Tab-separated table of C-alpha atoms and ligand atoms in Angstrom:
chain	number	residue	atom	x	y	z
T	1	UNK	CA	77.109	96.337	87.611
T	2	UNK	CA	80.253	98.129	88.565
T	3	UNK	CA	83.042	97.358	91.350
T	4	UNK	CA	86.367	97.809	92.204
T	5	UNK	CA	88.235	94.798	91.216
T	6	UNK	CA	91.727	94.036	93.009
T	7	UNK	CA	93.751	92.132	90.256
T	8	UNK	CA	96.799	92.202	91.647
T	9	UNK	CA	98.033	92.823	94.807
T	10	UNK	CA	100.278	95.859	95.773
T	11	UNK	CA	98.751	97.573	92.127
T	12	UNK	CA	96.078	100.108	91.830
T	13	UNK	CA	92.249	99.032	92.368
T	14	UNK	CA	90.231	99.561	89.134
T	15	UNK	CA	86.829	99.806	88.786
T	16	UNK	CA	85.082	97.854	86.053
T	17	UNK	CA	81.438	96.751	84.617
T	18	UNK	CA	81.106	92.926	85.996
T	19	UNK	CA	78.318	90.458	86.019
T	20	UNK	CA	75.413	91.029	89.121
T	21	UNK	CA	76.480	88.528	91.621
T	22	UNK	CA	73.956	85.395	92.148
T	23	UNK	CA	72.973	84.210	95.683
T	24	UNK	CA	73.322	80.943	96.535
T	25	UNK	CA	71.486	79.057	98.665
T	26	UNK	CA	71.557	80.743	102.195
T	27	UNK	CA	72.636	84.018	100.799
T	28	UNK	CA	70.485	86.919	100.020
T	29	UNK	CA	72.035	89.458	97.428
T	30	UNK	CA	72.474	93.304	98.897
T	31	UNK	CA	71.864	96.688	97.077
T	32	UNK	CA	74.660	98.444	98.380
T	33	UNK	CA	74.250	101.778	99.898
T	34	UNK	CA	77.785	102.211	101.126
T	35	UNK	CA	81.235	100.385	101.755
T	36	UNK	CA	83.412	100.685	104.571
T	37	UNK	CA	86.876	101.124	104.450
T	38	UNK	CA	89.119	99.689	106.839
T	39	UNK	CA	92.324	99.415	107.826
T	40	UNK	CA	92.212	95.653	107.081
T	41	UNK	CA	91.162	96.279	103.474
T	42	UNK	CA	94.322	98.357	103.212
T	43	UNK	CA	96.171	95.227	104.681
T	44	UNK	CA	94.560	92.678	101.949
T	45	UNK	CA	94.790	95.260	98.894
T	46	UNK	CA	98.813	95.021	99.583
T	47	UNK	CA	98.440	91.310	99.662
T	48	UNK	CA	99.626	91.128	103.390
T	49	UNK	CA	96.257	89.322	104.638
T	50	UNK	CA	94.612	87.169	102.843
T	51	UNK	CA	96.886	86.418	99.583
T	52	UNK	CA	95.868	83.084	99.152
T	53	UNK	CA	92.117	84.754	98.154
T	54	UNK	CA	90.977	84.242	94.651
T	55	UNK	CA	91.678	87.115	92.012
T	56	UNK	CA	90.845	89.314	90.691
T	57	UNK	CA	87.898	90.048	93.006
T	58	UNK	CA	86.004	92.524	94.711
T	59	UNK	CA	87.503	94.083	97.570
T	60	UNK	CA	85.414	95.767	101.138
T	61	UNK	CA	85.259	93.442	104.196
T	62	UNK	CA	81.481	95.621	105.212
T	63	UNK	CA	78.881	97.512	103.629
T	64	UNK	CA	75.518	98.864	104.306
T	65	UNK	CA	72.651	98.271	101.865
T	66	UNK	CA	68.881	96.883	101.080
T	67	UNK	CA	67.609	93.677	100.623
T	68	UNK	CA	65.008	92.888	97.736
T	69	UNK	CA	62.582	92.254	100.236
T	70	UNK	CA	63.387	95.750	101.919
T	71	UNK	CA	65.098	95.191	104.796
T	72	UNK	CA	68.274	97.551	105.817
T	73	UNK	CA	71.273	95.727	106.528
T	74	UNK	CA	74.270	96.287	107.812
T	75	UNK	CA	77.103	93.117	106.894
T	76	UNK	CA	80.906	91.802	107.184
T	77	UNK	CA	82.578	88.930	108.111
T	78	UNK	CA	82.032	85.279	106.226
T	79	UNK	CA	85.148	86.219	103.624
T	80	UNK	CA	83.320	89.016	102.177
T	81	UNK	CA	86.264	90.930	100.913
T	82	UNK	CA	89.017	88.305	101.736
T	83	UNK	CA	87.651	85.403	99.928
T	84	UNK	CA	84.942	86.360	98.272
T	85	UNK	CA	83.517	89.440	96.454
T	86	UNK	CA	83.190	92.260	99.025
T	87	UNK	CA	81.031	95.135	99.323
T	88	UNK	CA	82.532	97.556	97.502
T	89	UNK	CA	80.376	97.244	94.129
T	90	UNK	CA	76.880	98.249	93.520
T	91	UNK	CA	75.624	94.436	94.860
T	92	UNK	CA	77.124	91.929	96.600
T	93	UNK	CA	75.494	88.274	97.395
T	94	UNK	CA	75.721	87.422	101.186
T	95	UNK	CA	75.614	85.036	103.566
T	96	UNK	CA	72.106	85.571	105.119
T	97	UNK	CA	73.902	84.520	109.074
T	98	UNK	CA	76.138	87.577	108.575
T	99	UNK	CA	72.826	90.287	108.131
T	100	UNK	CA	72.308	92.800	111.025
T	101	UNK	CA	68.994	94.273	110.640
T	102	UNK	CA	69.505	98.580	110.756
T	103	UNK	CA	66.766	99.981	112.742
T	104	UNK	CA	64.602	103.038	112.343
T	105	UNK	CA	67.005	105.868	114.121
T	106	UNK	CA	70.032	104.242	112.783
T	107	UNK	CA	71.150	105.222	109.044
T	108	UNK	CA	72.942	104.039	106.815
T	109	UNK	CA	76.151	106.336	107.331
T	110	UNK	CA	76.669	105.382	111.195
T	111	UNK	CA	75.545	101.716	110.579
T	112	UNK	CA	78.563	101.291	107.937
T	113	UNK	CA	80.669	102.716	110.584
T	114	UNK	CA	79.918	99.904	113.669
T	115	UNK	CA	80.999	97.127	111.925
T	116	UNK	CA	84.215	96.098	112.156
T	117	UNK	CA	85.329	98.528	114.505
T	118	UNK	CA	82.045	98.551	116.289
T	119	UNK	CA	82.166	94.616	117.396
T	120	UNK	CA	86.065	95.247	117.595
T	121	UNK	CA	85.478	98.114	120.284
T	122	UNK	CA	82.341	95.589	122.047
T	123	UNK	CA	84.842	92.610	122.329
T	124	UNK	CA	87.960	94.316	123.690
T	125	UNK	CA	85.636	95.762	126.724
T	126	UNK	CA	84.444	92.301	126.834
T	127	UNK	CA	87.746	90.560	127.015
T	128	UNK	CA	89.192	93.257	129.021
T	129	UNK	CA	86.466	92.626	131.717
T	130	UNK	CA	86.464	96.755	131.433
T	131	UNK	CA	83.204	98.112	134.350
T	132	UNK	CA	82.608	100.604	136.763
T	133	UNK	CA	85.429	102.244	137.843
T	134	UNK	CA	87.766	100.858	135.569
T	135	UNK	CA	90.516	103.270	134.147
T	136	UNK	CA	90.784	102.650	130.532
T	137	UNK	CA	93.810	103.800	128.409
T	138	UNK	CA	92.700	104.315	124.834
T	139	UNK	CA	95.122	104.470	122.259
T	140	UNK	CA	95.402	106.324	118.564
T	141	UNK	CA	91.872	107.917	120.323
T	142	UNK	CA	90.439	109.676	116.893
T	143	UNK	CA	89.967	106.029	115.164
T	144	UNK	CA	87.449	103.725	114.278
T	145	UNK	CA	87.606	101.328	116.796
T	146	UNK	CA	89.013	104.030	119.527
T	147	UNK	CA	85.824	106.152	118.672
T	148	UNK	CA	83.453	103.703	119.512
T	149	UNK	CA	85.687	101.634	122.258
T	150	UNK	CA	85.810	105.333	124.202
T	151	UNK	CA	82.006	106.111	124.603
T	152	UNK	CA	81.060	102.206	125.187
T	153	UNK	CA	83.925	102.435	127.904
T	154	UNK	CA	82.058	105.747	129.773
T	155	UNK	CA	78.693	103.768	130.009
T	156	UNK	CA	80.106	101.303	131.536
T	157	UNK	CA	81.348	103.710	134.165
T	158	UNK	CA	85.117	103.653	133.138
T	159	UNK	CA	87.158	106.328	133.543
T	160	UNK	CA	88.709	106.998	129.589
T	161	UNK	CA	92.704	108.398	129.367
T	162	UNK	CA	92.613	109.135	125.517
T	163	UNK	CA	96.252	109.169	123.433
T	164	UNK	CA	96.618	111.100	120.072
T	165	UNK	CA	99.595	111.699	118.005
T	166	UNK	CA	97.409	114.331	116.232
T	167	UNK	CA	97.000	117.668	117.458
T	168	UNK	CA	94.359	118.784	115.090
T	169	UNK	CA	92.259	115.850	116.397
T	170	UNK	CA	91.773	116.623	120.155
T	171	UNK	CA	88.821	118.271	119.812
T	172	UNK	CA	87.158	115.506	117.857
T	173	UNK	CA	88.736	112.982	120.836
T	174	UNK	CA	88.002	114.821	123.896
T	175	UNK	CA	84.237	114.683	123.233
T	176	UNK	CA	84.359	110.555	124.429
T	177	UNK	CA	87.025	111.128	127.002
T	178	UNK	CA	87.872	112.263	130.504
T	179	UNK	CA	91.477	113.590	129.982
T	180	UNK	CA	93.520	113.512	126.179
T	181	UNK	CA	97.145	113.350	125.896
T	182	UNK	CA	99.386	113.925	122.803
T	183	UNK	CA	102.106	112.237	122.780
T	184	UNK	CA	104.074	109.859	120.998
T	185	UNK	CA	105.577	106.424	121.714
T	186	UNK	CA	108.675	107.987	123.785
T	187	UNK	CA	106.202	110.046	125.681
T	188	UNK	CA	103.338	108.024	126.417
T	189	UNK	CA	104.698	106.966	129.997
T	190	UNK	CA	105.078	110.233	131.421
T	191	UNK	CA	102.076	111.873	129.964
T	192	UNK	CA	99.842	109.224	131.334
T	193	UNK	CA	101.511	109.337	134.590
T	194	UNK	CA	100.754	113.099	134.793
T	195	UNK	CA	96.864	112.232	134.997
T	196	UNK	CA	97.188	108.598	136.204
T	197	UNK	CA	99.710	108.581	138.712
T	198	UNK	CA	99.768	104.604	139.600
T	199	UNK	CA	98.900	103.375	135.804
T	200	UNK	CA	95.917	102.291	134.508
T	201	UNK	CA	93.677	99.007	134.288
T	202	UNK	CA	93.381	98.355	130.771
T	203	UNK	CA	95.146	99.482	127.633
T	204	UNK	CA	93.347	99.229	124.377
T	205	UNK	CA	96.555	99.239	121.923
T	206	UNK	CA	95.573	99.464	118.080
T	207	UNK	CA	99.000	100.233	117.480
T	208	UNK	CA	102.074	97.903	119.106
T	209	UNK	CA	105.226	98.977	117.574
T	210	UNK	CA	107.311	101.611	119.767
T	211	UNK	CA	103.881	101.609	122.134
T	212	UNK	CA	103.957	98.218	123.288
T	213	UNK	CA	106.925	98.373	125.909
T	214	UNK	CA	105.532	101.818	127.794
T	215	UNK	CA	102.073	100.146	127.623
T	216	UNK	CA	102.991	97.280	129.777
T	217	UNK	CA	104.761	99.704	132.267
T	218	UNK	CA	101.566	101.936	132.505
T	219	UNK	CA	99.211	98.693	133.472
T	220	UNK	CA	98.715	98.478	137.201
T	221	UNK	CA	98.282	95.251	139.079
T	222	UNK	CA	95.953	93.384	137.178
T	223	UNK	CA	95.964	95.256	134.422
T	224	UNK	CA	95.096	94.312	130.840
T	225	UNK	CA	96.652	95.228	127.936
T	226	UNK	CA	94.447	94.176	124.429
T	227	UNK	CA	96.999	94.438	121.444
T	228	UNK	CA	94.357	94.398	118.230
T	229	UNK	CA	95.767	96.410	115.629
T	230	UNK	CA	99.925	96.935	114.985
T	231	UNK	CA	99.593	100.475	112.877
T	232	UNK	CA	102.828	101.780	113.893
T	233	UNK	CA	104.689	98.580	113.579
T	234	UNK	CA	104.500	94.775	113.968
T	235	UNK	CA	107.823	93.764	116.096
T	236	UNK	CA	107.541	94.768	119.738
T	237	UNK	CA	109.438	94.084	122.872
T	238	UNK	CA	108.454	94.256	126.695
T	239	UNK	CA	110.413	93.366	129.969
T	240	UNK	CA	108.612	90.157	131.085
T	241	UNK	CA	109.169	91.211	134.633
T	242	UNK	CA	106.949	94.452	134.353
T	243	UNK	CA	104.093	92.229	133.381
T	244	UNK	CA	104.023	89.254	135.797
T	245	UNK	CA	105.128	91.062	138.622
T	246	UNK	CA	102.150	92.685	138.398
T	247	UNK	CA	99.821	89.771	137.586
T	248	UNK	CA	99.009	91.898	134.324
T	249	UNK	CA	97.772	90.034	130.840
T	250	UNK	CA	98.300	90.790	127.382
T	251	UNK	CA	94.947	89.850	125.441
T	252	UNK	CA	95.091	89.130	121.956
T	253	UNK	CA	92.145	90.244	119.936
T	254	UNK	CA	90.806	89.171	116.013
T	255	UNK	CA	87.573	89.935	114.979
T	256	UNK	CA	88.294	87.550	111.679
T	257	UNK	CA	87.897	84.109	113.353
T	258	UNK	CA	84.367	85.411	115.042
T	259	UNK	CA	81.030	83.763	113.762
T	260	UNK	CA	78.936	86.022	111.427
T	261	UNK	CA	75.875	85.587	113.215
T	262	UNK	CA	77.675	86.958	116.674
T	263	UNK	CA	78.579	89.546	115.280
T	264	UNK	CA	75.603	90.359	113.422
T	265	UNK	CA	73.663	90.288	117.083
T	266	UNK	CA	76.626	92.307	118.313
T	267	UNK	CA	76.244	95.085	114.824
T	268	UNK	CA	72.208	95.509	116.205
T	269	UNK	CA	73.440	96.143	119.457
T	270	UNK	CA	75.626	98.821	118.408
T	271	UNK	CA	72.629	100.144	115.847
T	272	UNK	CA	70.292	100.213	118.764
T	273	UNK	CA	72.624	102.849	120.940
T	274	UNK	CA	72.971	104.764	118.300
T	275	UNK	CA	68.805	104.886	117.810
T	276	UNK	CA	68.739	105.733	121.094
T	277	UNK	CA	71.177	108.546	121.171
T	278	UNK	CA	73.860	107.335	122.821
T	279	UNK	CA	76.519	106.259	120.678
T	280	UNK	CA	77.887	108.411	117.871
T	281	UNK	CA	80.067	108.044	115.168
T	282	UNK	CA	82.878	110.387	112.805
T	283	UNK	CA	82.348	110.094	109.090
T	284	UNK	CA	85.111	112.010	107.877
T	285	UNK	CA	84.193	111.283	103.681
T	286	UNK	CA	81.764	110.124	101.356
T	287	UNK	CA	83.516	108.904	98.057
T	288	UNK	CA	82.985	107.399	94.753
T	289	UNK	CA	84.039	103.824	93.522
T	290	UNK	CA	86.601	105.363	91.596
T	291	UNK	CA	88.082	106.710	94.316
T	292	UNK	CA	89.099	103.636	96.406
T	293	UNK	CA	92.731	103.949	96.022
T	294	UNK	CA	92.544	107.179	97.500
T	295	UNK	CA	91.134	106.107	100.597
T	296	UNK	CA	93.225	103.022	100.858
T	297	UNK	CA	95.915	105.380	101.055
T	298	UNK	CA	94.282	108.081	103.348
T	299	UNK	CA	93.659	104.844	105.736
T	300	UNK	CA	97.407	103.928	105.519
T	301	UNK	CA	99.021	107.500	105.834
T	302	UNK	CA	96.603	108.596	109.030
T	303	UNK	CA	94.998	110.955	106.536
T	304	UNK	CA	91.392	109.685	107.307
T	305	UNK	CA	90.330	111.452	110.466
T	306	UNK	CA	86.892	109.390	110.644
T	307	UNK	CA	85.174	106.939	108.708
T	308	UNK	CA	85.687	106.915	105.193
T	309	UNK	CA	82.650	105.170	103.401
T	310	UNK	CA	82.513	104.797	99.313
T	311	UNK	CA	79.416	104.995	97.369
T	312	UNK	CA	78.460	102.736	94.406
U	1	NAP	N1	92.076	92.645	115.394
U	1	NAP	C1	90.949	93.029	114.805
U	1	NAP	O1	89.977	92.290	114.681
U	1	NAP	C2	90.891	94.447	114.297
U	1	NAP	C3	89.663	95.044	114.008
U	1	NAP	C4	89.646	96.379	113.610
U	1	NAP	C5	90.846	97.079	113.461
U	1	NAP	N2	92.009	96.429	113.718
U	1	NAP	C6	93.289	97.140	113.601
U	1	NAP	O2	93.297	98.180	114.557
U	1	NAP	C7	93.948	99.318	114.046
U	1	NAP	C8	92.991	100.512	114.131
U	1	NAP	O3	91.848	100.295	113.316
U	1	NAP	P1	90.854	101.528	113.037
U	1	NAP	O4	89.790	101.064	112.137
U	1	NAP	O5	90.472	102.180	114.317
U	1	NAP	O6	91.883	102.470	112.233
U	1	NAP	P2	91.855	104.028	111.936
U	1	NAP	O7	90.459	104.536	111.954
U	1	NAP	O8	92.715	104.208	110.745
U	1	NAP	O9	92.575	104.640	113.246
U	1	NAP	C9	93.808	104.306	113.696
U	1	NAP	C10	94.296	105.450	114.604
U	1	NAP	O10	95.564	105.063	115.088
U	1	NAP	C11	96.453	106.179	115.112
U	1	NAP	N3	97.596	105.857	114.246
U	1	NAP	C12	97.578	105.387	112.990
U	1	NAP	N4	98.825	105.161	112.544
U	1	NAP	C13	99.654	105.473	113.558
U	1	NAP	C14	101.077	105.426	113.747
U	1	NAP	N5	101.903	105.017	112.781
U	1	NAP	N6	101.577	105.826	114.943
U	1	NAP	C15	100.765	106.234	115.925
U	1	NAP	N7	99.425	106.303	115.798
U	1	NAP	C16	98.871	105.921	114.647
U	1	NAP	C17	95.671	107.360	114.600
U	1	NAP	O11	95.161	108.035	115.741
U	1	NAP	P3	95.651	109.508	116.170
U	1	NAP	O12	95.746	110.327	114.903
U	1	NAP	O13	94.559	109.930	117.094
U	1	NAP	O14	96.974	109.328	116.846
U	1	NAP	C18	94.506	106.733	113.845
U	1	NAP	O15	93.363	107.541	113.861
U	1	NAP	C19	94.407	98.955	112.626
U	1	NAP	O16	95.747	98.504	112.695
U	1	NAP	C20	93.492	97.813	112.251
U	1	NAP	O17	94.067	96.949	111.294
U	1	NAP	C21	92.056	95.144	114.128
């Protein structure tokens, strides 16, 4: 079959003819329809997360695909793409605990897009305690995770503040959200003030870096601040005083150390909204195998604008 095959990390992904994968006991082997492509597979492919995995090996932490027995599945989690051959390759074996079941309504496009950042979005609400009349602050708004986290936040009867660095992208944002801002790091404080006068009561922060300090001035007493993601930069530094004072928390959240089979129940979930209409997601691209690289680097510049799945 063919796959992308990382043998090396920090070089080019290649794709080559390898043997089908065999399922072990308590696996069930996967005709892939589509991989996703996530940040974190950009992380892994430059050997930042994960290095100690075997190589070379198949990369793709989720996929979408079939089962012999014709169910459609979504999957990630249980190493798939850190320790283990992933899911971008025409089949991959997989743990069966780590299988969502798609539903009718749900296909195959939006299903590989509620993985990761799907249960990502669902446990940051969670942890954040985020309800009715919460005002949520939603940061780098036209991602994965932000996409999903933004219209999850509304039906819970929050109040969503979305923040872009992108222009060309508040259209696509303001769809999920009650007021959009553009700014920057040094202009996050004062453009949130502008429609949130006394700060807000949770942060969802996919980005630290230059974002973190203004964050933890904008929470209001109480507030939470989730750091999950550190796109624009890993070192950080708050005044301790603007947190505590105001009985605020900062939340860590990884999705990596979370059973597959939560969040496979979490993945139906998220299928079921979308069979019902009321969760939607962007696929920005469609691309082949050969063209992995490509989005690794689209993912890593902010060149994505939605969802970029690969085809086998
Ligand atoms: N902890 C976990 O379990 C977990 C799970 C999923 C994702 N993550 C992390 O969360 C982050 C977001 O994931 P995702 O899948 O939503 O990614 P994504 O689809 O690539 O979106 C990230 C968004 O952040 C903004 N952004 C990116 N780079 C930026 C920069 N340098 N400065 C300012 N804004 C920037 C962009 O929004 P605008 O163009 O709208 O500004 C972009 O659309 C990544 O760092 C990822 O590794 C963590």
């Amino acid at each position: 079959m063919r796959a992308v095959r990382q043998l090396a990390y920090g070089e080019p992904l290649v794709v080559e003819d390898i043997s089908d994968p065999v399922a072990e006991a308590g696996e069930v082997l996967v005709e892939v329809a589509f991989g996703a492509v996530n940040p974190l597979d950009a992380w892994i492919s430059a050997g930042s997360v994960a290095a100690a995995g075997p190589l070379p090996r198949t990369p793709g932490c989720e996929g979408v695909g079939r089962t012999a027995d014709g169910r459609r599945v979504g999957f990630r989690g249980a190493g798939l793409g850190l320790v283990r051959d992933g899911a971008w390759a025409e089949r991959v074996a997989v743990p069966a605990d780590a299988l969502a079941v798609i539903p009718d309504g749900c296909d195959d496009r939006d299903a590989a897009a509620l993985g990761i950042p799907g249960v990502t979005a669902l446990d940051c609400l969670d942890r954040a305690e985020v309800g009715d009349g919460s005002t949520v602050l939603v940061l780098g708004a036209s991602g994965g995770v932000s996409t999903i986290a933004m219209q999850l936040a509304r039906t819970r009867g929050a109040r969503v503040i979305a923040q872009t660095t992108s222009p060309n992208r508040v259209g696509q944002v303001s769809r999920h959200a009650d007021e959009v801002i553009v700014a920057e790091a040094d202009m996050l404080e004062e453009a949130v003030r502008e429609v949130a006068p006394d700060g807000v009561d949770v942060i969802l922060d996919p980005l630290a870096g230059a974002f973190a300090a203004p964050c933890v001035r904008l929470l209001a007493a109480n507030g939470a601040l989730v750091l999950y993601g550190a796109s624009a930069g890993p070192e950080f530094a708050f005044g301790p005083q603007e947190m505590y004072r105001k009985n605020a928390r900062v939340i860590g959240y990884s999705g990596l150390p979370v059973a597959p089979a939560a969040t496979a129940r979490s993945m139906e979930s998220l299928y079921a909204l979308v069979a019902a209409g009321t969760l939607e997601t962007v696929i920005a691209d469609e691309l082949p195998l050969e063209r992995a690289d490509e989005a690794l680097t689209r993912v890593r510049e902010n060149r994505a604008g939605g969802k970029l799945l690969l085809r086998p």
